Coordinates of C-alpha atoms in Angstrom, one line a residue:
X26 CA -42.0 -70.2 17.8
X27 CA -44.8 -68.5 18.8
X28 CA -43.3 -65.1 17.2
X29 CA -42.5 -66.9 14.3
X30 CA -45.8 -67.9 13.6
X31 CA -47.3 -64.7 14.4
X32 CA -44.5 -63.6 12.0
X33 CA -45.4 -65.8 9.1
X34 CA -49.1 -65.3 9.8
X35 CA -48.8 -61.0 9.3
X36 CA -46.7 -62.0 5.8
X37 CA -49.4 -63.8 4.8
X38 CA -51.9 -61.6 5.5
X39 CA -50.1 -58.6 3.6
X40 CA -49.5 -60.7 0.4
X41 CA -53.2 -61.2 0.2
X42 CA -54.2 -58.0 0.6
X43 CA -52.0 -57.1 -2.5
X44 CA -53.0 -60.0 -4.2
X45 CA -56.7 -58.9 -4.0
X46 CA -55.8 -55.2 -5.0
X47 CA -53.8 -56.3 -8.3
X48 CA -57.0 -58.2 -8.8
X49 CA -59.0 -55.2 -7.9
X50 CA -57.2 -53.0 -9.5
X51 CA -57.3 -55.2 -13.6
X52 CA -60.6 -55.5 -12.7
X53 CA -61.7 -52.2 -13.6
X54 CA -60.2 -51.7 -16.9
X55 CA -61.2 -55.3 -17.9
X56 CA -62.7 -55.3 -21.3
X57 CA -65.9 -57.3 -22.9
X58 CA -63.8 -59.9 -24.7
X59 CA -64.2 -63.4 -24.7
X60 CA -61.2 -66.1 -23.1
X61 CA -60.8 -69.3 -25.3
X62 CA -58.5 -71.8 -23.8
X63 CA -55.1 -73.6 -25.7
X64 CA -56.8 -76.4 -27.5
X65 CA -55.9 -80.1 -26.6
X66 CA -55.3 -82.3 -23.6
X67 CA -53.4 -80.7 -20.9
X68 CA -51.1 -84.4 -20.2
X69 CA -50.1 -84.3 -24.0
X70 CA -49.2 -80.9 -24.1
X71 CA -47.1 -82.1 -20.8
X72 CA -45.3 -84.8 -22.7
X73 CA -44.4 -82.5 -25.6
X74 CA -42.9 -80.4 -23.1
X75 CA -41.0 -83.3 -21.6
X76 CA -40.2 -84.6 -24.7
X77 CA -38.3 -81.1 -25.8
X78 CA -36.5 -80.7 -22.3
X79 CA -35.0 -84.4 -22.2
X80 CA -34.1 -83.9 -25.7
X81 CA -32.0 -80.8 -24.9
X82 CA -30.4 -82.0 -21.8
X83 CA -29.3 -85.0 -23.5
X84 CA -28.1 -84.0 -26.5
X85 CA -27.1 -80.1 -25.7
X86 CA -25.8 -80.0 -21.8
X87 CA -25.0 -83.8 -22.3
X88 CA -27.0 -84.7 -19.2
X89 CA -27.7 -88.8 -18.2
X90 CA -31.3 -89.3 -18.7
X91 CA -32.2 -90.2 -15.8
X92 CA -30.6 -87.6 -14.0
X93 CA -32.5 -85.2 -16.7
X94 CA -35.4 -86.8 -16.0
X95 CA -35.6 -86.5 -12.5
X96 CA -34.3 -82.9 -12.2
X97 CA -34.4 -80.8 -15.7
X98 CA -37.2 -78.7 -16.5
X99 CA -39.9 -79.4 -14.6
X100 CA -42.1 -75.7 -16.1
X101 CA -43.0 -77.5 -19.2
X102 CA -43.5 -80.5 -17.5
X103 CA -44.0 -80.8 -14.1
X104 CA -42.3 -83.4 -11.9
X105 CA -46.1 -85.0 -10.9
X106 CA -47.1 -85.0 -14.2
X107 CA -44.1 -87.3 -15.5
X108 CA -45.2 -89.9 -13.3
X109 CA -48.6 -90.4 -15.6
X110 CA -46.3 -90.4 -18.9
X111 CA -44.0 -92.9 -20.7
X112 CA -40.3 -93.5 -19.2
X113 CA -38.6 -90.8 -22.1
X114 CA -36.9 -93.0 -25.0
X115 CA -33.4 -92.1 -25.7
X116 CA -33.0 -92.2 -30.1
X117 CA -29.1 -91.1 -30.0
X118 CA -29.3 -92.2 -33.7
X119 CA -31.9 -89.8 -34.6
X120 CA -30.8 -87.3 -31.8
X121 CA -34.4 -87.7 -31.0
X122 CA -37.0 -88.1 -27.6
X123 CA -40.0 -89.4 -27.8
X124 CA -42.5 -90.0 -25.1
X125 CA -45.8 -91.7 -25.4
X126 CA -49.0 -91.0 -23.2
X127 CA -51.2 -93.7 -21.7
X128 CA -53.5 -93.5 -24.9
X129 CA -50.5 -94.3 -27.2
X130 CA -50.0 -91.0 -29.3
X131 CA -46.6 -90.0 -28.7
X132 CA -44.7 -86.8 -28.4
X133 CA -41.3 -86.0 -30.2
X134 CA -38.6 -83.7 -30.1
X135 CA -35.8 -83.6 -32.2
X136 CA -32.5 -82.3 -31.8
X137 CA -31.6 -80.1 -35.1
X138 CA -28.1 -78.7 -34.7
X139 CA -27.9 -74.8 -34.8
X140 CA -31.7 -74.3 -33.8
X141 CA -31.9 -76.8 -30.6
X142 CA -34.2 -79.5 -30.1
X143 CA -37.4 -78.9 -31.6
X144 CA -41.3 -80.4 -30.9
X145 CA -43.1 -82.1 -33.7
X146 CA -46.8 -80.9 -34.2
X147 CA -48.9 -83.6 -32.7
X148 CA -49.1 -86.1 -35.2
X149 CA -46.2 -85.0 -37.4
X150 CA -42.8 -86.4 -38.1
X151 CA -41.4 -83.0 -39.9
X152 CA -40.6 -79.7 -39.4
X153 CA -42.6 -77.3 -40.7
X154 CA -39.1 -75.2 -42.1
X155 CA -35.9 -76.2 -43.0
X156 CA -32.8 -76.0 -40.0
X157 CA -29.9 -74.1 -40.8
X158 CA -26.4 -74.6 -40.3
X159 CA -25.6 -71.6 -38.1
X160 CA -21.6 -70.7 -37.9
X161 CA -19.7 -68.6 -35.7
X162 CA -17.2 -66.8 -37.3
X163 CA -15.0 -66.6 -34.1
X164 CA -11.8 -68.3 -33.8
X165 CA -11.2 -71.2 -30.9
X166 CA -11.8 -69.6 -27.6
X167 CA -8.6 -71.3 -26.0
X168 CA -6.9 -69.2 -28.0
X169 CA -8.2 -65.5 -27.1
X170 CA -7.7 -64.0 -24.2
X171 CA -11.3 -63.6 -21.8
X172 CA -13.8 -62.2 -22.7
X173 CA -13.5 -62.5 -26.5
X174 CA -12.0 -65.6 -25.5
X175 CA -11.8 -68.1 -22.9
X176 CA -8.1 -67.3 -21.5
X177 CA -7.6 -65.9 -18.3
X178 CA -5.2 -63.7 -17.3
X179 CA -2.5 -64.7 -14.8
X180 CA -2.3 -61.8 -12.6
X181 CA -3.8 -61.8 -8.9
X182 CA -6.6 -60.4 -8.0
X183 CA -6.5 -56.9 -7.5
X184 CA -6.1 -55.2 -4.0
X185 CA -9.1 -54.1 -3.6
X186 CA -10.9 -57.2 -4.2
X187 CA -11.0 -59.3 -0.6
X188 CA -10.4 -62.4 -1.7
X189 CA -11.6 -64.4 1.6
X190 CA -14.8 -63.2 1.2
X191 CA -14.5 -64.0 -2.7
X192 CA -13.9 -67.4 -2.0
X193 CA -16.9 -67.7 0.8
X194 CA -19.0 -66.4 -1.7
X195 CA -18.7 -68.9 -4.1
X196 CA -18.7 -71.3 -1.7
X197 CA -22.0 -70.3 0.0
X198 CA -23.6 -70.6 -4.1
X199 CA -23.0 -74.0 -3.9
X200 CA -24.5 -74.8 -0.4
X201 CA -26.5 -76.3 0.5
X202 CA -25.8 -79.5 -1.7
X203 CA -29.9 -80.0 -2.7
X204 CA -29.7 -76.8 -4.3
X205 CA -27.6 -78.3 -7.8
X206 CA -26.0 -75.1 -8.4
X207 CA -24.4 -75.9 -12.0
X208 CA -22.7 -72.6 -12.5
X209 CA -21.2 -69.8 -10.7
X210 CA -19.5 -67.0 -12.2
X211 CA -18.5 -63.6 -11.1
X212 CA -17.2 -60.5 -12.8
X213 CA -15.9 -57.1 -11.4
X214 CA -15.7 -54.4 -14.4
X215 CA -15.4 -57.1 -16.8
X216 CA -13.2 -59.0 -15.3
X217 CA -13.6 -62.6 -14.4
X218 CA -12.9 -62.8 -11.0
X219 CA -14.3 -66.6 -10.1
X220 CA -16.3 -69.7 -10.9
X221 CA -17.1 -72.5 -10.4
X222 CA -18.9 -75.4 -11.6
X223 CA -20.9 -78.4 -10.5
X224 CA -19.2 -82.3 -11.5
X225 CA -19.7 -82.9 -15.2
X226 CA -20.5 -79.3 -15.9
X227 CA -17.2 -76.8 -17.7
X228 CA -17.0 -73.3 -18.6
X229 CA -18.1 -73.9 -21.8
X230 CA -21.5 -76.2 -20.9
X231 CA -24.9 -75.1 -22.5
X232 CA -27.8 -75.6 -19.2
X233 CA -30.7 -74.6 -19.1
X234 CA -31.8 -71.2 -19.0
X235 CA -35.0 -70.3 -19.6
X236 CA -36.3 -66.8 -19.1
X237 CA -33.5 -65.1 -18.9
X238 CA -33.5 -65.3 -22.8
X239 CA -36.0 -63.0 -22.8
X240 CA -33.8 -60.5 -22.0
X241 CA -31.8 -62.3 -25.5
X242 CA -35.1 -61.1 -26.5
X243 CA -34.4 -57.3 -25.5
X244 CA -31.1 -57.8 -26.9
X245 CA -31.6 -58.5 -30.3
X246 CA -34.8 -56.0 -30.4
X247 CA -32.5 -53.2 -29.0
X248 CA -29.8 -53.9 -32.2
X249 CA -33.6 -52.9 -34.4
X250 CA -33.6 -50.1 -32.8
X251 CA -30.1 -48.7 -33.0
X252 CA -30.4 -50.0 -36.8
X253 CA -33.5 -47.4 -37.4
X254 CA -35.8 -50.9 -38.1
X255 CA -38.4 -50.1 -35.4
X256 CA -38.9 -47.5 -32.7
X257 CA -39.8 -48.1 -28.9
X258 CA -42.9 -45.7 -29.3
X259 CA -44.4 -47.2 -32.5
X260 CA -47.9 -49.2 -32.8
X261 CA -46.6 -52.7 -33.2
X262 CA -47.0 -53.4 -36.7
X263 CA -48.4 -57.4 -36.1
X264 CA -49.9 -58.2 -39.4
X265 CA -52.7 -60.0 -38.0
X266 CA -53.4 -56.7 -36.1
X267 CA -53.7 -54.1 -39.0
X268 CA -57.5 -54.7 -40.1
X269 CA -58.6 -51.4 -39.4
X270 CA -60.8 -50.6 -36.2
X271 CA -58.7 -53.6 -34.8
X272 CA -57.9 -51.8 -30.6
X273 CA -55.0 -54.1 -31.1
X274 CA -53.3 -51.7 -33.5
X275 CA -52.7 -49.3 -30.5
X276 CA -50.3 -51.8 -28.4
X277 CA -46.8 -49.9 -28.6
X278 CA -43.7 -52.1 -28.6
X279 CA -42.8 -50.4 -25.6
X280 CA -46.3 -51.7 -23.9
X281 CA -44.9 -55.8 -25.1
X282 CA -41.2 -54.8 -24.1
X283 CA -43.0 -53.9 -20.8
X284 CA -45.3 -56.5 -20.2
X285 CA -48.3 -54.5 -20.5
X286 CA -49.7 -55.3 -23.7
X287 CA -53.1 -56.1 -22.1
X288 CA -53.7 -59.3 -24.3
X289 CA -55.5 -61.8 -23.1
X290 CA -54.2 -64.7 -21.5
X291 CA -53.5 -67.5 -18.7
X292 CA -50.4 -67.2 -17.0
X293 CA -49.0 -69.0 -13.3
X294 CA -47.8 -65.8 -12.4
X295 CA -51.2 -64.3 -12.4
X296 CA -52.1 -63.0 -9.1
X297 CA -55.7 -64.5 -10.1
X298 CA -54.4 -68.0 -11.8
X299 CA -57.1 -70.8 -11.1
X300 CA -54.2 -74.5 -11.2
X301 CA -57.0 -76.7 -11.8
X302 CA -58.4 -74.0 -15.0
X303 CA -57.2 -74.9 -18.5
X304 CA -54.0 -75.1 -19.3
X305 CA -52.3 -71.7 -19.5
X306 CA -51.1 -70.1 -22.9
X307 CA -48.0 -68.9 -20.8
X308 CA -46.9 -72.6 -21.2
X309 CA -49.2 -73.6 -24.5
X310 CA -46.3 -71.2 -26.4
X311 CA -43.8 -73.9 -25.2
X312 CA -45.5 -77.1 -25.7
X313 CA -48.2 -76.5 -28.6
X314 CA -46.0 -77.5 -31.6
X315 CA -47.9 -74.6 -32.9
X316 CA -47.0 -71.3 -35.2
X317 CA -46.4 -69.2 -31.8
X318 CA -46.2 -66.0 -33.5
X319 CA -49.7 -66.3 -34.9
X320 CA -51.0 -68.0 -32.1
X321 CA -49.9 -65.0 -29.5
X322 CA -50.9 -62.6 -32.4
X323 CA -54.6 -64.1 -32.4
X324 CA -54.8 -63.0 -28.8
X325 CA -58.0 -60.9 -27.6
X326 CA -57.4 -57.9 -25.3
X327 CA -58.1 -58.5 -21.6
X328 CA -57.4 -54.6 -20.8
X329 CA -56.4 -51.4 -22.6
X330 CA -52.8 -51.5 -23.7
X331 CA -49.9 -50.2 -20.6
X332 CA -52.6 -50.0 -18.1
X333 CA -52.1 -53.4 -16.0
X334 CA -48.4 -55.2 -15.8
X335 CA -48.3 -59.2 -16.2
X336 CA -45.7 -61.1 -17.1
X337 CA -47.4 -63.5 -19.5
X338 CA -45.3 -64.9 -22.6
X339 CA -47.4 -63.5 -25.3
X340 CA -45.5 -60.4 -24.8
X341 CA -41.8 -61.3 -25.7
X342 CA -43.5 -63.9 -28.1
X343 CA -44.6 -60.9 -30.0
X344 CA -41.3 -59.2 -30.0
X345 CA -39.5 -62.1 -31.5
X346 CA -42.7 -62.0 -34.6
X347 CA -41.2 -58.6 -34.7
X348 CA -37.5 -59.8 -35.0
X349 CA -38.4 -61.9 -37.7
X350 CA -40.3 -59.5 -39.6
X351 CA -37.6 -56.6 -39.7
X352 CA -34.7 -59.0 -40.2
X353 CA -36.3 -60.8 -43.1
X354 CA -37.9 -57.7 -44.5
X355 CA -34.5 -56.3 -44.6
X356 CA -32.8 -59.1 -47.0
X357 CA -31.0 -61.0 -44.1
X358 CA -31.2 -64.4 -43.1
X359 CA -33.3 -65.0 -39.7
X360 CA -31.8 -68.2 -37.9
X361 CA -28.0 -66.6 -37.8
X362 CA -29.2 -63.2 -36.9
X363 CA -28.9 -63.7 -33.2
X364 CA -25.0 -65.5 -33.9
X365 CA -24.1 -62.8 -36.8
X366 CA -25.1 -59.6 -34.7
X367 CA -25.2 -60.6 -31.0
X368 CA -23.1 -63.7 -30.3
X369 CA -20.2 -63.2 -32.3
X370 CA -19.4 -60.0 -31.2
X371 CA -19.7 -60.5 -27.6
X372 CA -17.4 -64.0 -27.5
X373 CA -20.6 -65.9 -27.4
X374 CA -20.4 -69.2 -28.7
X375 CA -22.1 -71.8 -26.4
X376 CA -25.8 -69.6 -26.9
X377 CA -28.5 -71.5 -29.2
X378 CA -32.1 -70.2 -28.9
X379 CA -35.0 -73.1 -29.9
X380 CA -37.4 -72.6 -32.1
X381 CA -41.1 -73.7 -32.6
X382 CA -41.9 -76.1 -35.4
X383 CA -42.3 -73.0 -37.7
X384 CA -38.8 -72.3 -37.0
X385 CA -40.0 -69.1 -34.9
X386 CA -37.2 -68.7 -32.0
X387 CA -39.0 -69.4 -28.7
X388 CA -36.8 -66.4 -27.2
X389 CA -39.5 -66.0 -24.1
X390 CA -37.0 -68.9 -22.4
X391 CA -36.0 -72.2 -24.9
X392 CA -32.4 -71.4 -24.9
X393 CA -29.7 -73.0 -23.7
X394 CA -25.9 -71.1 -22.7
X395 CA -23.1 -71.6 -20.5
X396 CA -22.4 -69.3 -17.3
X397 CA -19.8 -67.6 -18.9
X398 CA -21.8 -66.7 -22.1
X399 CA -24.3 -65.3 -20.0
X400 CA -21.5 -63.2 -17.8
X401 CA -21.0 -61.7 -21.5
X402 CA -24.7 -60.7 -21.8
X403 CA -24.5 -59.4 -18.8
X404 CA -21.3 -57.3 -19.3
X405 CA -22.5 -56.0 -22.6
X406 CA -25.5 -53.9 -20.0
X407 CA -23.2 -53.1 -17.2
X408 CA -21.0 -51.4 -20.1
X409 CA -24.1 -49.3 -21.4
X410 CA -24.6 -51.7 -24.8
X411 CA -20.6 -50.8 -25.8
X412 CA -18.7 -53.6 -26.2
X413 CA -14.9 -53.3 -27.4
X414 CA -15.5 -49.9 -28.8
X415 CA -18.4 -50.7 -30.9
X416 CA -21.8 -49.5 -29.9
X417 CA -24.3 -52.5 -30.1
X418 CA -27.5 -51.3 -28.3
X419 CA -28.9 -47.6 -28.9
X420 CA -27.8 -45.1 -25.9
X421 CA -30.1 -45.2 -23.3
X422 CA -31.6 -48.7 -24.0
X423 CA -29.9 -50.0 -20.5
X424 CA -31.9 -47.8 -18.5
X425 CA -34.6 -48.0 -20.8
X426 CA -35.1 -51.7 -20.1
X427 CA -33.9 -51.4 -16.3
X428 CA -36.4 -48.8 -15.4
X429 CA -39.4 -49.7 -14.1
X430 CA -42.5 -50.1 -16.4
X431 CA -45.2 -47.8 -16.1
X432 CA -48.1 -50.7 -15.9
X433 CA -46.2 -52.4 -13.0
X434 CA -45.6 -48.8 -11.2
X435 CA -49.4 -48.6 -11.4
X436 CA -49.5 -52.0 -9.6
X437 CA -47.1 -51.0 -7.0
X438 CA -44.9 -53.4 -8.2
X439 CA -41.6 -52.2 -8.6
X440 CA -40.1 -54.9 -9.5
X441 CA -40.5 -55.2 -13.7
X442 CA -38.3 -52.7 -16.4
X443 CA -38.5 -54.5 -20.2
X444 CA -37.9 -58.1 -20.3
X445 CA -35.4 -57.6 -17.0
X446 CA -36.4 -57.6 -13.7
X447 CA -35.7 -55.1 -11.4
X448 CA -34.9 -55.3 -7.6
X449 CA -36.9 -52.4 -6.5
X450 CA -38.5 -54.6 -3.8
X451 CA -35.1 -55.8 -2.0
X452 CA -35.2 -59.7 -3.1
X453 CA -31.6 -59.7 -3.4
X454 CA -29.1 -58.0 -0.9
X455 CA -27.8 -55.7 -3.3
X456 CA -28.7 -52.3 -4.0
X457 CA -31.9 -51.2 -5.4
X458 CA -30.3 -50.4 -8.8
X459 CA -29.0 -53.8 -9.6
X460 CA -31.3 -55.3 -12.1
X461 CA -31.4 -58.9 -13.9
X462 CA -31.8 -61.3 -16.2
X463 CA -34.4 -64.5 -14.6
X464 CA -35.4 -68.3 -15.7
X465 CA -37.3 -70.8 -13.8
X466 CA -35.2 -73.0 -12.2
X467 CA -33.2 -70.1 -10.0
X468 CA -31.2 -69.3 -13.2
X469 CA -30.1 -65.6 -12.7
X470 CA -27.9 -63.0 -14.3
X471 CA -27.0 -60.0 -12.3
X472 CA -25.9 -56.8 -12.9
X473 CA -25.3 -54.7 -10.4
X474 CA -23.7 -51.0 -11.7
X475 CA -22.9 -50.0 -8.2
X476 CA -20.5 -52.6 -7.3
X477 CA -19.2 -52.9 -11.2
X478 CA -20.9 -56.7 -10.7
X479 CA -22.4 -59.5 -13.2
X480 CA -23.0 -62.6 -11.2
X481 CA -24.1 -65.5 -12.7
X482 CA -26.1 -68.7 -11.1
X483 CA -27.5 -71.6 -12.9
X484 CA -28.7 -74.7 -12.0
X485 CA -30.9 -77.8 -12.8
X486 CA -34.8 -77.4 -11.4
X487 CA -35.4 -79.5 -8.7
X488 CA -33.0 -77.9 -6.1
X489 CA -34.4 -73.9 -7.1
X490 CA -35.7 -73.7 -3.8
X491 CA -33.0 -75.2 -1.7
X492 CA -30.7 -72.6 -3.8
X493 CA -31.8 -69.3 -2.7
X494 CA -30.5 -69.2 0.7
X495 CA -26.7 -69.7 -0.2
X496 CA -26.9 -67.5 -3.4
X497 CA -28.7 -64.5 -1.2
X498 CA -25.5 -65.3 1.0
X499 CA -22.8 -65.0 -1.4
X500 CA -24.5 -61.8 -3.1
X501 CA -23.9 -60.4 0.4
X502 CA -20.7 -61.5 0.4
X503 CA -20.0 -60.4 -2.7
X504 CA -21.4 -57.0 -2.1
X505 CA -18.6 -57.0 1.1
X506 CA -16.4 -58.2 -1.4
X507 CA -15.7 -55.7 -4.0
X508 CA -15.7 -51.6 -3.5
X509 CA -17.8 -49.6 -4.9
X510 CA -17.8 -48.0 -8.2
X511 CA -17.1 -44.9 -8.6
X512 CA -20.0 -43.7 -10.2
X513 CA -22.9 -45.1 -8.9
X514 CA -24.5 -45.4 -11.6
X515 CA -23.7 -45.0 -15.6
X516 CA -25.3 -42.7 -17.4
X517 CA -26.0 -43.5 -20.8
X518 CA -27.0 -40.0 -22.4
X519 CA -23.9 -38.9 -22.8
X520 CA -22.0 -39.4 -25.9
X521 CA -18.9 -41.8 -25.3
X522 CA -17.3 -41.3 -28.8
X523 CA -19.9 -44.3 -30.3
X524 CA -22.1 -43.2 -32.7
X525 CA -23.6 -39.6 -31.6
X526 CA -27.1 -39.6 -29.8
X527 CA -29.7 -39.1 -32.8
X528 CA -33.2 -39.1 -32.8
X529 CA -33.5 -42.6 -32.2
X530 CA -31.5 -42.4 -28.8
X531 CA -33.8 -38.9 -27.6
X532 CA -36.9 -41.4 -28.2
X533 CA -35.7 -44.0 -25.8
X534 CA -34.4 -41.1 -23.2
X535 CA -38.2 -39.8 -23.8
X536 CA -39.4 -43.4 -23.0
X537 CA -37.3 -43.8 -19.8
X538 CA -38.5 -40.1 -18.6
X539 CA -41.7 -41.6 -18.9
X540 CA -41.5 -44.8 -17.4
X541 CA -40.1 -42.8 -14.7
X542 CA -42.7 -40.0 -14.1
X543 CA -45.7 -40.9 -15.2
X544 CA -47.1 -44.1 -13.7
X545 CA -50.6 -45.2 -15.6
X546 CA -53.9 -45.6 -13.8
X547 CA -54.8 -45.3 -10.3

């Protein structure tokens, strides 16, 4: 005990220290500019958020309320904070939530088909767009084969594959109980080699996900890219940044894609976030029933653009303005975008991203998808953005975004690459090059190139702590499991037959020599 403590003690001690040097350290590039709060009362914003997250485990994952209630979602609204609202009410006519604060004004969210459940602006019974009716153009799933499809093939598991160790794995991802795993799912180059799912929950269940569709986010960006629309090194071209002299204007896409945009803003992850300060942006973006795009966009700088890494929502926010803008600048319609040139040709059909009241998607982590849509994702980066033949992200864009970011080097942080987390620090028992997708809530999507792995966990919010035990134990497992690949490590540079590399692709390769050679800062 006594070693323990002493143990425990010289962690702490250490994760101050670096706490107060990341302070330090954005400190001295802070700028002169001022730090205006989200407007509004904190417990409203709370009951728009758990208006929206009762809406979509009710009428998306097909949760019972008061399950939901008690377990769903607690980032937008936290499990304390329900306590002080309205018990949710449940309009299955209207596909609708509303809860209603001590002073009477109530919050709403709506379920609208192809674009999720949505929050009404405070006040407002409408949308401030019109839904649309978004269709996949894939067959039923039952009838193609895995992993266009949703058929699996009869044959046993291969002989390299230990399958005792296969089966422990997935065993230990669902202890211990507390930990309401939802979804387990495992490929090895490609294939599906297990899952597993939680009572109630099938292959084909949407849960939620949250964060991990930023890396969506990256996804759809990345398509831009390969299309010519943008490139990674450019001045973002936000409208509400081009009045000239504006030190905005010199925030890259790469510096957003990285979370280093230097805007300024509250975040929980902050090394220096006050709990009992205003209520953060970070979760304003969710819960504001607000244009998000312009209200990120509106967003002073804090420090000079990719010199300090935080991962703070106005970032990816920003990226989907840019989706928007290229897609609809190009003729093409911007609610099916993500379904016309993502989903559909991955076998994705379960994958619906929310959107704001100005029918902006909320890619930075309202999204909802089942574990074996995600596996998808997941394969389309452990096969270098090739899927079926078909190149669908630029060569080089799967190191790009799983290299770490020059800002976060700075920091000492190796742990952040573009809208994907890296495990340069060891927090999973895999190797260091295995890099991931990440939502609140222990919702995870890994791929690990060395081992030809994509392992997927979901699971409702409450048990995320009691979770991380047994899924650290089965990625050891599964790590024991499976061989290693042959090549340690794919290199994307090369041209595989798929569109030859251009000057797009020798952009992003410049990008990645960067991000990996020249740290910013001191």
């Amino acid at each position: 005990m006594a070693i323990l403590a002493v143990l425990t003690g010289t962690a702490a001690a250490v994760q101050a220290r670096t706490k107060d040097a990341l302070i330090a350290r954005a400190k001295s590039f802070e700028l002169d500019t001022p730090y205006v709060p989200p407007p509004g009362d904190p417990l409203t914003h709370h009951a728009a958020g758990f208006a929206k997250v009762m809406c979509s485990a009710v009428f998306m994952t097909g949760l019972a309320p008061d399950f939901a209630a008690g377990n769903v979602g607690f980032f937008t609204a936290p499990y304390g904070q329900r306590a002080k609202l309205g018990k949710p009410v449940i309009d299955r006519a209207n596909k609708a939530v509303h809860v209603t604060l001590p002073n009477g004004v109530t919050r709403t969210a709506k379920y609208l088909g192809s674009q999720g459940c949505v929050t009404f602006p405070i006040g407002q019974s409408a949308m401030n767009f019109k839904p649309v009716a978004v269709k996949s153009r894939l067959p039923d799933p039952a009838t193609q084969l895995w992993p266009m499809g949703d058929m699996l093939p009869q044959d046993p598991l291969p002989t390299e594959i230990d399958a005792e160790k296969l089966k422990a794995a997935v065993n230990a991802a669902f202890q211990p109980a507390e930990g309401l795993t939802a979804a387990f799912v495992v490929t090895w180059k490609g294939r599906l080699i297990a899952e597993r799912y939680a009572e109630g929950v099938t292959a084909q269940t949407p849960l939620e996900s949250w964060s991990m569709g930023k890396s969506i986010t990256a996804t759809l960006f990345g398509i831009l890219v390969k299309d010519g629309v943008y490139d990674l090194d450019q001045p973002a071209p936000i409208p509400e940044w081009q009045t000239p002299g504006d030190p905005r204007a010199k925030i890259r896409i790469a510096d957003l894609l990285h979370m280093s945009s230097g805007l300024r803003s509250k975040a929980p992850q902050d090394p220096d976030y006050d709990p009992t300060g205003p209520y953060p942006d970070h979760v304003y973006l969710y819960t504001g029933g607000i244009d998000s795009f312009h209200y990120a966009a509106t967003r002073p700088l804090q420090w000079p653009p990719n010199t300090v890494g935080r991962y703070r929502n106005t970032d990816p926010v920003l990226i989907n303005y840019l989706i928007r803008l290229g897609v609809e600048k190009s003729g093409d319609e911007y609610l099916s975008f993500p379904q016309r040139v993502l989903f559909d040709k991955l076998g994705i059909r379960t994958m619906v991203i929310e959107t704001d009241p100005f029918g902006n998607f909320l890619g930075q982590g309202y999204e909802v998808g089942s574990g074996r849509d995600w596996a998808r994702l997941g394969n389309l980066y452990l096969q270098g953005g090739v899927w079926n033949g078909e190149r669908i992200l630029p060569q080089g864009y799967t190191t790009f975004v799983s290299t770490l970011a020059p800002a976060w080097a700075a920091d000492n942080r190796p742990i952040y690459g573009a809208f994907f987390w890296l495990n340069g620090d060891g927090q999973y028992p895999v190797p260091r090059d295995a890099y991931y997708m990440a939502g609140a809530g222990g919702q995870t999507t890994l791929i690990i190139p060395s081992h030809d792995l994509v392992v997927v966990r979901l699971g409702h919010y409450r048990g995320e702590s009691y979770a991380a035990s047994g899924f650290s134990k089965a990625l050891a497992l599964l790590i024991e499991a499976v061989p290693k690949a042959q090549k340690a490590r794919a290199q994307e540079f090369d041209n595989r037959g798929h569109n030859g590399p251009g000057e797009q692709s020798k952009n992003i390769e410049n990008r990645v020599n960067e991000a990996i050679g020249s740290p910013v800062g001191k």
